[in-house]
Amino acid sequence: MKKSKTNLIGLNKQQLRDLAVSLGEKPFRGDQIFRWIYHDQVQSIDEMTNISAAFREVLKQHTSVMPLAIEQKQVSAQDGTIKFLFKLNDGLKIESVLIPPSDVPEIAEDMRRLTLCISTQVGCPADCKFCATGTMGFYRNLTVGEIIGQIIEAQRHAPRRISNIVYMGMGEPLLNYDNVMNSIDIIGDDEGIGISPRRITVSTVGYVKKIKQMADESRKAKLAISLHTLDDDLRTRIMPINRKHNIDELLDAARYYWKKTRQRVTFEYIFFEGLNDTDKDIKSLKKLSGKVPCKLNIIPFHPIYLPGDSPMKDTFRPPGREVVQQFVERLRKECDFPVMLRSSSGIDIDGACGKLAVKESA
Ligand code: SF4
């Protein structure tokens, strides 16, 4: 049987050095290939012009540059958000979303920012009840090449250089820990994709052991935690992970992370009308800063498709604009940590995580 070629996208510097040596070249050839693949993002081995023609031929016999296939690309007429649906080699599908800065005045964002939200798994085992990906079940982890491939392909379609990466697409990043961290090493390397780790955010629903591992390994990427409520009963109802690690345990892990890394944690708070929008919620959120230095992102809920027989079908309601603004203003007045209002980008193109892939497989 013919041996399939190795995809160069996804290999790190050491793996490329080892590859070069195994093909009879010096290790520094691996560094050159690394730069061509990630920094220059060439689409073929023939474009690697500082590598001899003879070695390029050898490389071509054993390897290739295999991009992710774009199955669908949608551009939002409302805000310029671009959503990509990628088809993987085994036919499964994942999404990434390219998010320009918002021009809504109350959403303070750096106007030069161009953020790509990437996936780490096909489906997701975490089963958060408000999430379209959660309804799909779990298929598999993405490889490093599939994670990085999303960035390389999105960059080809981007109006300018992607400045920020958020691991908030399909899947729970900390359940694919090694591949996610290896991908961050390639993204953050100046000779690689070259996006500073300070502009890379890993978002988790709260796998506390892995949060602590990130801290112990002094990972430079920023940590975001999907909190959504400080009420254990409600959190357990909408996020099954809370049964395993309750809010106290989660906040302990966040404090551990702060102590080890001195990096402020971002708490994400999807705002649902009638669910986590009361005075009691404001009161408990105010106490957060006494527990861990943090920042709070308020994200108005996007309506999602939930199957007709879902018991949660009527639980999640998108809030009105005024309700969100009042909530944010009160928090800003009463809390001594930054409170940001984040946009719900790409509403007209199913911008929330998993929505496009769910629709495609329905
Ligand atoms: S919100 Fe994130 S962690 Fe939760 S089910 Fe969706 S993809 Fe998984």
mmCIF file of C-alpha atoms and ligand atoms in Angstrom:
data_model
loop_
_atom_site.group_PDB
_atom_site.id
_atom_site.type_symbol
_atom_site.label_atom_id
_atom_site.label_comp_id
_atom_site.label_asym_id
_atom_site.label_seq_id
_atom_site.Cartn_x
_atom_site.Cartn_y
_atom_site.Cartn_z
ATOM 1 C CA MET A 1 0.000 0.000 0.000
ATOM 2 C CA LYS A 2 1.282 3.493 -0.852
ATOM 3 C CA LYS A 3 2.355 5.438 2.255
ATOM 4 C CA SER A 4 0.467 8.721 2.605
ATOM 5 C CA LYS A 5 2.509 11.896 2.699
ATOM 6 C CA THR A 6 3.113 13.804 5.939
ATOM 7 C CA ASN A 7 1.416 17.183 6.144
ATOM 8 C CA LEU A 8 4.029 19.804 6.997
ATOM 9 C CA ILE A 9 1.309 21.996 8.556
ATOM 10 C CA GLY A 10 1.171 20.999 12.206
ATOM 11 C CA LEU A 11 4.803 19.919 12.682
ATOM 12 C CA ASN A 12 6.796 21.935 15.214
ATOM 13 C CA LYS A 13 10.387 23.108 14.848
ATOM 14 C CA GLN A 14 11.930 20.036 16.447
ATOM 15 C CA GLN A 15 9.791 17.667 14.378
ATOM 16 C CA LEU A 16 10.839 19.505 11.205
ATOM 17 C CA ARG A 17 14.511 19.361 12.234
ATOM 18 C CA ASP A 18 14.157 15.611 12.825
ATOM 19 C CA LEU A 19 12.435 15.258 9.464
ATOM 20 C CA ALA A 20 15.261 17.130 7.691
ATOM 21 C CA VAL A 21 17.875 14.898 9.349
ATOM 22 C CA SER A 22 15.909 11.748 8.495
ATOM 23 C CA LEU A 23 16.000 12.847 4.847
ATOM 24 C CA GLY A 24 19.781 13.358 4.895
ATOM 25 C CA GLU A 25 19.923 17.140 5.534
ATOM 26 C CA LYS A 26 21.207 19.325 8.354
ATOM 27 C CA PRO A 27 18.768 20.258 11.199
ATOM 28 C CA PHE A 28 18.713 23.964 10.220
ATOM 29 C CA ARG A 29 16.756 22.987 7.085
ATOM 30 C CA GLY A 30 13.915 22.175 9.481
ATOM 31 C CA ASP A 31 14.035 25.763 10.802
ATOM 32 C CA GLN A 32 13.822 27.063 7.239
ATOM 33 C CA ILE A 33 10.810 24.893 6.469
ATOM 34 C CA PHE A 34 9.172 26.051 9.729
ATOM 35 C CA ARG A 35 9.480 29.670 8.628
ATOM 36 C CA TRP A 36 8.157 28.961 5.139
ATOM 37 C CA ILE A 37 5.113 27.072 6.439
ATOM 38 C CA TYR A 38 4.006 29.310 9.306
ATOM 39 C CA HIS A 39 5.580 32.719 8.820
ATOM 40 C CA ASP A 40 5.398 32.959 5.019
ATOM 41 C CA GLN A 41 2.485 30.532 4.739
ATOM 42 C CA VAL A 42 3.538 29.148 1.346
ATOM 43 C CA GLN A 43 1.147 26.815 -0.415
ATOM 44 C CA SER A 44 3.743 24.499 -1.953
ATOM 45 C CA ILE A 45 7.214 23.120 -1.329
ATOM 46 C CA ASP A 46 8.378 24.682 -4.627
ATOM 47 C CA GLU A 47 8.003 28.137 -3.061
ATOM 48 C CA MET A 48 10.704 27.349 -0.450
ATOM 49 C CA THR A 49 13.381 29.076 -2.502
ATOM 50 C CA ASN A 50 16.270 28.963 -0.014
ATOM 51 C CA ILE A 51 16.118 25.175 -0.068
ATOM 52 C CA SER A 52 17.986 23.377 -2.860
ATOM 53 C CA ALA A 53 15.934 22.031 -5.765
ATOM 54 C CA ALA A 54 17.287 18.533 -5.027
ATOM 55 C CA PHE A 55 16.084 18.592 -1.403
ATOM 56 C CA ARG A 56 12.740 20.076 -2.433
ATOM 57 C CA GLU A 57 12.258 17.030 -4.684
ATOM 58 C CA VAL A 58 13.055 14.684 -1.782
ATOM 59 C CA LEU A 59 10.673 16.639 0.465
ATOM 60 C CA LYS A 60 7.917 16.382 -2.137
ATOM 61 C CA GLN A 61 8.277 12.593 -2.248
ATOM 62 C CA HIS A 62 7.558 12.306 1.483
ATOM 63 C CA THR A 63 5.601 15.413 2.508
ATOM 64 C CA SER A 64 3.237 18.075 1.241
ATOM 65 C CA VAL A 65 1.552 21.306 2.343
ATOM 66 C CA MET A 66 -2.081 20.328 2.811
ATOM 67 C CA PRO A 67 -4.457 23.178 3.584
ATOM 68 C CA LEU A 68 -7.845 22.739 5.223
ATOM 69 C CA ALA A 69 -10.655 22.587 2.680
ATOM 70 C CA ILE A 70 -13.198 25.387 2.949
ATOM 71 C CA GLU A 71 -16.680 23.926 2.518
ATOM 72 C CA GLN A 72 -18.498 27.209 3.015
ATOM 73 C CA LYS A 73 -17.652 30.834 3.694
ATOM 74 C CA GLN A 74 -20.232 33.364 4.847
ATOM 75 C CA VAL A 75 -19.681 37.091 5.241
ATOM 76 C CA SER A 76 -21.979 39.102 7.500
ATOM 77 C CA ALA A 77 -23.524 42.085 5.790
ATOM 78 C CA GLN A 78 -24.147 43.556 9.259
ATOM 79 C CA ASP A 79 -20.658 43.664 10.722
ATOM 80 C CA GLY A 80 -18.165 42.001 8.321
ATOM 81 C CA THR A 81 -17.755 38.863 10.435
ATOM 82 C CA ILE A 82 -16.593 35.946 8.278
ATOM 83 C CA LYS A 83 -17.570 32.427 9.174
ATOM 84 C CA PHE A 84 -15.707 29.437 7.720
ATOM 85 C CA LEU A 85 -16.942 25.870 7.608
ATOM 86 C CA PHE A 86 -14.019 23.490 7.020
ATOM 87 C CA LYS A 87 -14.274 19.899 5.844
ATOM 88 C CA LEU A 88 -11.622 17.650 7.380
ATOM 89 C CA ASN A 89 -10.021 14.657 5.663
ATOM 90 C CA ASP A 90 -12.440 12.237 7.357
ATOM 91 C CA GLY A 91 -15.453 14.268 6.197
ATOM 92 C CA LEU A 92 -16.185 15.848 9.610
ATOM 93 C CA LYS A 93 -16.750 19.586 9.766
ATOM 94 C CA ILE A 94 -15.538 22.377 12.016
ATOM 95 C CA GLU A 95 -15.916 26.143 12.076
ATOM 96 C CA SER A 96 -13.843 29.249 12.656
ATOM 97 C CA VAL A 97 -15.078 32.816 12.864
ATOM 98 C CA LEU A 98 -13.107 35.915 11.895
ATOM 99 C CA ILE A 99 -14.345 38.851 13.940
ATOM 100 C CA PRO A 100 -13.572 42.477 13.106
ATOM 101 C CA PRO A 101 -13.776 45.106 15.857
ATOM 102 C CA SER A 102 -17.247 46.368 16.627
ATOM 103 C CA ASP A 103 -18.238 49.876 15.600
ATOM 104 C CA VAL A 104 -20.867 50.035 18.335
ATOM 105 C CA PRO A 105 -19.624 52.842 20.622
ATOM 106 C CA GLU A 106 -20.441 51.215 23.955
ATOM 107 C CA ILE A 107 -18.408 48.142 23.030
ATOM 108 C CA ALA A 108 -14.899 49.371 23.625
ATOM 109 C CA GLU A 109 -12.569 47.482 21.319
ATOM 110 C CA ASP A 110 -9.243 48.197 19.700
ATOM 111 C CA MET A 111 -10.155 49.080 16.108
ATOM 112 C CA ARG A 112 -6.981 47.477 14.707
ATOM 113 C CA ARG A 113 -7.887 44.161 16.208
ATOM 114 C CA LEU A 114 -8.869 41.241 13.953
ATOM 115 C CA THR A 115 -9.728 38.186 15.988
ATOM 116 C CA LEU A 116 -10.015 34.611 14.803
ATOM 117 C CA CYS A 117 -12.067 32.256 16.938
ATOM 118 C CA ILE A 118 -10.890 28.681 16.336
ATOM 119 C CA SER A 119 -12.132 25.164 17.108
ATOM 120 C CA THR A 120 -10.232 22.480 19.002
ATOM 121 C CA GLN A 121 -12.553 19.492 18.764
ATOM 122 C CA VAL A 122 -15.215 18.132 16.432
ATOM 123 C CA GLY A 123 -18.310 18.459 18.604
ATOM 124 C CA CYS A 124 -17.767 18.738 22.338
ATOM 125 C CA PRO A 125 -18.239 16.457 25.332
ATOM 126 C CA ALA A 126 -18.902 19.330 27.794
ATOM 127 C CA ASP A 127 -22.585 19.516 26.777
ATOM 128 C CA CYS A 128 -23.315 23.100 27.872
ATOM 129 C CA LYS A 129 -27.060 23.438 27.434
ATOM 130 C CA PHE A 130 -27.006 26.837 25.690
ATOM 131 C CA CYS A 131 -24.464 25.851 23.038
ATOM 132 C CA ALA A 132 -25.118 24.538 19.537
ATOM 133 C CA THR A 133 -21.889 22.498 19.565
ATOM 134 C CA GLY A 134 -22.998 20.880 22.816
ATOM 135 C CA THR A 135 -26.025 19.391 21.006
ATOM 136 C CA MET A 136 -23.761 17.598 18.487
ATOM 137 C CA GLY A 137 -22.075 15.218 20.920
ATOM 138 C CA PHE A 138 -18.341 14.551 20.674
ATOM 139 C CA TYR A 139 -16.498 13.069 17.672
ATOM 140 C CA ARG A 140 -12.777 13.632 18.159
ATOM 141 C CA ASN A 141 -9.944 16.007 19.048
ATOM 142 C CA LEU A 142 -8.386 18.120 16.311
ATOM 143 C CA THR A 143 -4.734 17.589 15.412
ATOM 144 C CA VAL A 144 -2.212 20.417 15.705
ATOM 145 C CA GLY A 145 -2.321 20.704 11.898
ATOM 146 C CA GLU A 146 -6.107 21.090 11.904
ATOM 147 C CA ILE A 147 -5.927 23.775 14.612
ATOM 148 C CA ILE A 148 -3.184 25.752 12.861
ATOM 149 C CA GLY A 149 -4.741 25.086 9.446
ATOM 150 C CA GLN A 150 -7.762 27.185 10.445
ATOM 151 C CA ILE A 151 -5.510 30.209 10.997
ATOM 152 C CA ILE A 152 -3.574 29.767 7.760
ATOM 153 C CA GLU A 153 -6.743 29.440 5.666
ATOM 154 C CA ALA A 154 -8.603 32.270 7.414
ATOM 155 C CA GLN A 155 -5.598 34.547 6.912
ATOM 156 C CA ARG A 156 -5.825 34.011 3.137
ATOM 157 C CA HIS A 157 -9.370 35.417 3.221
ATOM 158 C CA ALA A 158 -8.783 38.127 5.833
ATOM 159 C CA PRO A 159 -8.763 41.829 4.938
ATOM 160 C CA ARG A 160 -5.574 42.315 6.991
ATOM 161 C CA ARG A 161 -3.299 40.468 9.373
ATOM 162 C CA ILE A 162 -5.060 38.487 12.092
ATOM 163 C CA SER A 163 -4.018 40.057 15.393
ATOM 164 C CA ASN A 164 -5.691 37.882 18.030
ATOM 165 C CA ILE A 165 -6.579 34.218 18.422
ATOM 166 C CA VAL A 166 -9.266 32.957 20.770
ATOM 167 C CA TYR A 167 -9.761 29.257 21.463
ATOM 168 C CA MET A 168 -13.524 29.620 21.836
ATOM 169 C CA GLY A 169 -14.874 27.773 18.811
ATOM 170 C CA MET A 170 -16.150 24.205 18.796
ATOM 171 C CA GLY A 171 -14.826 22.060 21.612
ATOM 172 C CA GLU A 172 -13.310 22.444 25.053
ATOM 173 C CA PRO A 173 -9.636 23.369 24.504
ATOM 174 C CA LEU A 174 -8.366 21.954 27.785
ATOM 175 C CA LEU A 175 -9.715 18.509 26.858
ATOM 176 C CA ASN A 176 -7.311 18.572 23.894
ATOM 177 C CA TYR A 177 -4.529 20.005 26.042
ATOM 178 C CA ASP A 178 -1.350 18.803 24.318
ATOM 179 C CA ASN A 179 -2.435 19.694 20.790
ATOM 180 C CA VAL A 180 -3.729 23.090 21.921
ATOM 181 C CA MET A 181 -0.498 23.946 23.760
ATOM 182 C CA ASN A 182 1.643 22.707 20.852
ATOM 183 C CA SER A 183 -0.386 24.871 18.489
ATOM 184 C CA ILE A 184 0.103 27.907 20.762
ATOM 185 C CA ASP A 185 3.871 27.356 20.664
ATOM 186 C CA ILE A 186 3.757 27.548 16.840
ATOM 187 C CA ILE A 187 1.413 30.555 16.770
ATOM 188 C CA GLY A 188 3.431 32.479 19.358
ATOM 189 C CA ASP A 189 6.852 31.833 17.760
ATOM 190 C CA ASP A 190 8.247 34.880 15.911
ATOM 191 C CA GLU A 191 9.513 32.539 13.205
ATOM 192 C CA GLY A 192 6.118 30.867 13.135
ATOM 193 C CA ILE A 193 2.772 32.616 12.839
ATOM 194 C CA GLY A 194 4.137 35.355 15.070
ATOM 195 C CA ILE A 195 1.113 36.371 17.144
ATOM 196 C CA SER A 196 2.193 37.278 20.651
ATOM 197 C CA PRO A 197 0.903 34.853 23.321
ATOM 198 C CA ARG A 198 -0.538 37.938 25.068
ATOM 199 C CA ARG A 199 -2.963 38.067 22.130
ATOM 200 C CA ILE A 200 -3.940 34.406 22.392
ATOM 201 C CA THR A 201 -6.765 33.419 24.758
ATOM 202 C CA VAL A 202 -7.681 29.911 25.821
ATOM 203 C CA SER A 203 -11.227 29.625 27.085
ATOM 204 C CA THR A 204 -12.429 26.807 29.323
ATOM 205 C CA VAL A 205 -15.643 25.862 31.054
ATOM 206 C CA GLY A 206 -13.551 24.924 34.074
ATOM 207 C CA TYR A 207 -11.362 21.817 33.938
ATOM 208 C CA VAL A 208 -9.514 22.744 37.098
ATOM 209 C CA LYS A 209 -6.634 20.251 36.856
ATOM 210 C CA LYS A 210 -5.768 21.557 33.415
ATOM 211 C CA ILE A 211 -6.020 25.195 34.569
ATOM 212 C CA LYS A 212 -3.480 24.352 37.254
ATOM 213 C CA GLN A 213 -1.305 22.525 34.712
ATOM 214 C CA MET A 214 -1.298 25.642 32.522
ATOM 215 C CA ALA A 215 -0.178 27.645 35.561
ATOM 216 C CA ASP A 216 2.506 25.136 36.553
ATOM 217 C CA GLU A 217 3.886 25.132 33.011
ATOM 218 C CA SER A 218 3.895 28.973 32.953
ATOM 219 C CA ARG A 219 1.950 29.063 29.721
ATOM 220 C CA LYS A 220 1.936 32.566 28.307
ATOM 221 C CA ALA A 221 -1.484 32.523 26.641
ATOM 222 C CA LYS A 222 -4.283 34.261 28.504
ATOM 223 C CA LEU A 223 -6.933 32.278 30.340
ATOM 224 C CA ALA A 224 -10.669 32.898 30.065
ATOM 225 C CA ILE A 225 -13.213 30.991 32.126
ATOM 226 C CA SER A 226 -16.837 30.601 31.020
ATOM 227 C CA LEU A 227 -18.575 31.381 34.276
ATOM 228 C CA HIS A 228 -22.075 32.624 33.335
ATOM 229 C CA THR A 229 -23.389 32.513 36.927
ATOM 230 C CA LEU A 230 -22.149 32.261 40.503
ATOM 231 C CA ASP A 231 -25.126 30.158 41.512
ATOM 232 C CA ASP A 232 -24.094 26.496 41.759
ATOM 233 C CA ASP A 233 -27.606 25.148 41.152
ATOM 234 C CA LEU A 234 -28.115 27.176 38.001
ATOM 235 C CA ARG A 235 -24.584 26.494 36.744
ATOM 236 C CA THR A 236 -25.059 22.755 37.202
ATOM 237 C CA ARG A 237 -28.303 22.967 35.274
ATOM 238 C CA ILE A 238 -26.802 24.762 32.297
ATOM 239 C CA MET A 239 -23.191 23.468 32.471
ATOM 240 C CA PRO A 240 -22.786 19.818 33.514
ATOM 241 C CA ILE A 241 -19.055 20.397 34.267
ATOM 242 C CA ASN A 242 -20.225 22.142 37.455
ATOM 243 C CA ARG A 243 -21.223 18.762 38.878
ATOM 244 C CA LYS A 244 -17.592 17.719 38.689
ATOM 245 C CA HIS A 245 -15.975 21.001 39.701
ATOM 246 C CA ASN A 246 -18.235 23.449 41.516
ATOM 247 C CA ILE A 247 -17.806 27.205 41.591
ATOM 248 C CA ASP A 248 -15.611 27.240 44.724
ATOM 249 C CA GLU A 249 -13.225 24.738 43.151
ATOM 250 C CA LEU A 250 -13.194 26.705 39.932
ATOM 251 C CA LEU A 251 -12.417 29.989 41.685
ATOM 252 C CA ASP A 252 -9.674 28.234 43.677
ATOM 253 C CA ALA A 253 -8.108 27.107 40.393
ATOM 254 C CA ALA A 254 -8.387 30.658 39.001
ATOM 255 C CA ARG A 255 -6.666 32.011 42.127
ATOM 256 C CA TYR A 256 -3.935 29.361 41.796
ATOM 257 C CA TYR A 257 -3.447 30.455 38.175
ATOM 258 C CA TRP A 258 -3.138 34.099 39.238
ATOM 259 C CA LYS A 259 -0.664 33.306 42.018
ATOM 260 C CA LYS A 260 1.592 31.315 39.694
ATOM 261 C CA THR A 261 1.401 33.471 36.574
ATOM 262 C CA ARG A 262 0.381 36.926 37.846
ATOM 263 C CA GLN A 263 -1.980 37.048 34.894
ATOM 264 C CA ARG A 264 -5.479 38.329 35.478
ATOM 265 C CA VAL A 265 -8.207 35.823 34.576
ATOM 266 C CA THR A 266 -11.067 36.842 32.285
ATOM 267 C CA PHE A 267 -14.492 35.588 33.289
ATOM 268 C CA GLU A 268 -16.984 35.228 30.454
ATOM 269 C CA TYR A 269 -20.614 35.847 31.323
ATOM 270 C CA ILE A 270 -23.204 35.053 28.652
ATOM 271 C CA PHE A 271 -26.152 37.206 29.551
ATOM 272 C CA PHE A 272 -29.535 35.451 29.360
ATOM 273 C CA GLU A 273 -32.694 37.396 29.988
ATOM 274 C CA GLY A 274 -34.541 36.198 33.093
ATOM 275 C CA LEU A 275 -31.814 33.745 34.110
ATOM 276 C CA ASN A 276 -28.670 35.477 35.364
ATOM 277 C CA ASP A 277 -29.700 39.135 35.266
ATOM 278 C CA THR A 278 -30.970 39.830 38.807
ATOM 279 C CA ASP A 279 -29.811 42.005 41.718
ATOM 280 C CA LYS A 280 -28.580 38.834 43.389
ATOM 281 C CA ASP A 281 -26.331 38.165 40.382
ATOM 282 C CA ILE A 282 -24.858 41.654 40.587
ATOM 283 C CA LYS A 283 -24.252 41.204 44.308
ATOM 284 C CA SER A 284 -22.389 37.931 43.838
ATOM 285 C CA LEU A 285 -20.389 39.230 40.850
ATOM 286 C CA LYS A 286 -19.232 42.189 42.965
ATOM 287 C CA LYS A 287 -17.511 39.755 45.292
ATOM 288 C CA LEU A 288 -15.418 38.220 42.511
ATOM 289 C CA SER A 289 -12.505 40.597 42.898
ATOM 290 C CA GLY A 290 -12.101 39.596 46.549
ATOM 291 C CA LYS A 291 -11.516 36.070 45.304
ATOM 292 C CA VAL A 292 -9.238 36.562 42.284
ATOM 293 C CA PRO A 293 -7.929 39.534 40.249
ATOM 294 C CA CYS A 294 -10.073 39.442 37.146
ATOM 295 C CA LYS A 295 -11.878 41.093 34.301
ATOM 296 C CA LEU A 296 -15.482 40.368 33.302
ATOM 297 C CA ASN A 297 -16.782 40.073 29.739
ATOM 298 C CA ILE A 298 -20.546 40.339 29.318
ATOM 299 C CA ILE A 299 -21.750 38.658 26.102
ATOM 300 C CA PRO A 300 -25.425 38.979 25.144
ATOM 301 C CA PHE A 301 -26.812 35.524 24.299
ATOM 302 C CA HIS A 302 -27.343 34.618 20.623
ATOM 303 C CA PRO A 303 -30.492 32.580 20.015
ATOM 304 C CA ILE A 304 -29.563 29.029 18.990
ATOM 305 C CA TYR A 305 -31.398 26.124 17.503
ATOM 306 C CA LEU A 306 -32.223 23.490 20.139
ATOM 307 C CA PRO A 307 -34.090 20.307 19.239
ATOM 308 C CA GLY A 308 -37.875 20.545 19.779
ATOM 309 C CA ASP A 309 -37.876 18.070 22.668
ATOM 310 C CA SER A 310 -35.029 19.777 24.563
ATOM 311 C CA PRO A 311 -36.146 20.531 28.137
ATOM 312 C CA MET A 312 -34.052 23.701 27.961
ATOM 313 C CA LYS A 313 -35.707 24.976 24.813
ATOM 314 C CA ASP A 314 -37.459 27.915 26.471
ATOM 315 C CA THR A 315 -34.853 28.561 29.176
ATOM 316 C CA PHE A 316 -32.463 30.686 27.145
ATOM 317 C CA ARG A 317 -33.692 34.023 25.891
ATOM 318 C CA PRO A 318 -31.627 36.731 24.237
ATOM 319 C CA PRO A 319 -31.749 39.944 26.247
ATOM 320 C CA GLY A 320 -32.953 43.290 24.954
ATOM 321 C CA ARG A 321 -30.247 45.862 24.300
ATOM 322 C CA GLU A 322 -31.418 48.171 27.098
ATOM 323 C CA VAL A 323 -31.469 45.390 29.681
ATOM 324 C CA VAL A 324 -27.867 44.508 28.868
ATOM 325 C CA GLN A 325 -26.748 48.109 29.015
ATOM 326 C CA GLN A 326 -28.349 48.689 32.403
ATOM 327 C CA PHE A 327 -26.778 45.521 33.789
ATOM 328 C CA VAL A 328 -23.342 46.499 32.501
ATOM 329 C CA GLU A 329 -23.648 50.073 33.799
ATOM 330 C CA ARG A 330 -24.571 48.837 37.261
ATOM 331 C CA LEU A 331 -21.689 46.398 37.287
ATOM 332 C CA ARG A 332 -19.277 49.108 36.182
ATOM 333 C CA LYS A 333 -20.457 51.333 39.027
ATOM 334 C CA GLU A 334 -20.397 48.687 41.700
ATOM 335 C CA CYS A 335 -17.435 46.436 40.821
ATOM 336 C CA ASP A 336 -13.772 47.312 41.206
ATOM 337 C CA PHE A 337 -12.623 45.293 38.182
ATOM 338 C CA PRO A 338 -13.023 46.028 34.452
ATOM 339 C CA VAL A 339 -16.369 45.053 32.966
ATOM 340 C CA MET A 340 -16.471 44.823 29.169
ATOM 341 C CA LEU A 341 -19.470 44.450 26.918
ATOM 342 C CA ARG A 342 -18.645 42.111 24.046
ATOM 343 C CA SER A 343 -20.529 42.020 20.800
ATOM 344 C CA SER A 344 -22.542 39.128 19.439
ATOM 345 C CA SER A 345 -20.788 39.203 16.081
ATOM 346 C CA GLY A 346 -22.241 37.752 12.912
ATOM 347 C CA ILE A 347 -25.807 37.247 14.135
ATOM 348 C CA ASP A 348 -27.033 37.071 10.531
ATOM 349 C CA ILE A 349 -24.606 34.250 9.638
ATOM 350 C CA ASP A 350 -25.014 32.005 12.697
ATOM 351 C CA GLY A 351 -21.910 33.445 14.323
ATOM 352 C CA ALA A 352 -22.175 31.578 17.634
ATOM 353 C CA CYS A 353 -20.044 28.512 18.156
ATOM 354 C CA GLY A 354 -21.240 25.350 16.390
ATOM 355 C CA LYS A 355 -24.282 26.891 14.783
ATOM 356 C CA LEU A 356 -23.157 26.462 11.204
ATOM 357 C CA ALA A 357 -21.842 22.924 11.665
ATOM 358 C CA VAL A 358 -25.052 21.874 13.426
ATOM 359 C CA LYS A 359 -27.153 23.330 10.622
ATOM 360 C CA GLU A 360 -24.999 21.573 8.002
ATOM 361 C CA SER A 361 -25.326 18.199 9.662
ATOM 362 C CA ALA A 362 -29.066 18.574 10.417
HETATM 363 S S1 SF4 B 1 -19.781 26.168 25.207
HETATM 364 FE FE1 SF4 B 1 -17.768 25.387 24.643
HETATM 365 S S2 SF4 B 1 -17.355 23.813 26.197
HETATM 366 FE FE2 SF4 B 1 -19.570 24.209 26.292
HETATM 367 S S3 SF4 B 1 -20.480 22.658 24.890
HETATM 368 FE FE3 SF4 B 1 -20.111 24.537 23.697
HETATM 369 S S4 SF4 B 1 -18.108 24.192 22.761
HETATM 370 FE FE4 SF4 B 1 -18.284 22.758 24.475
#
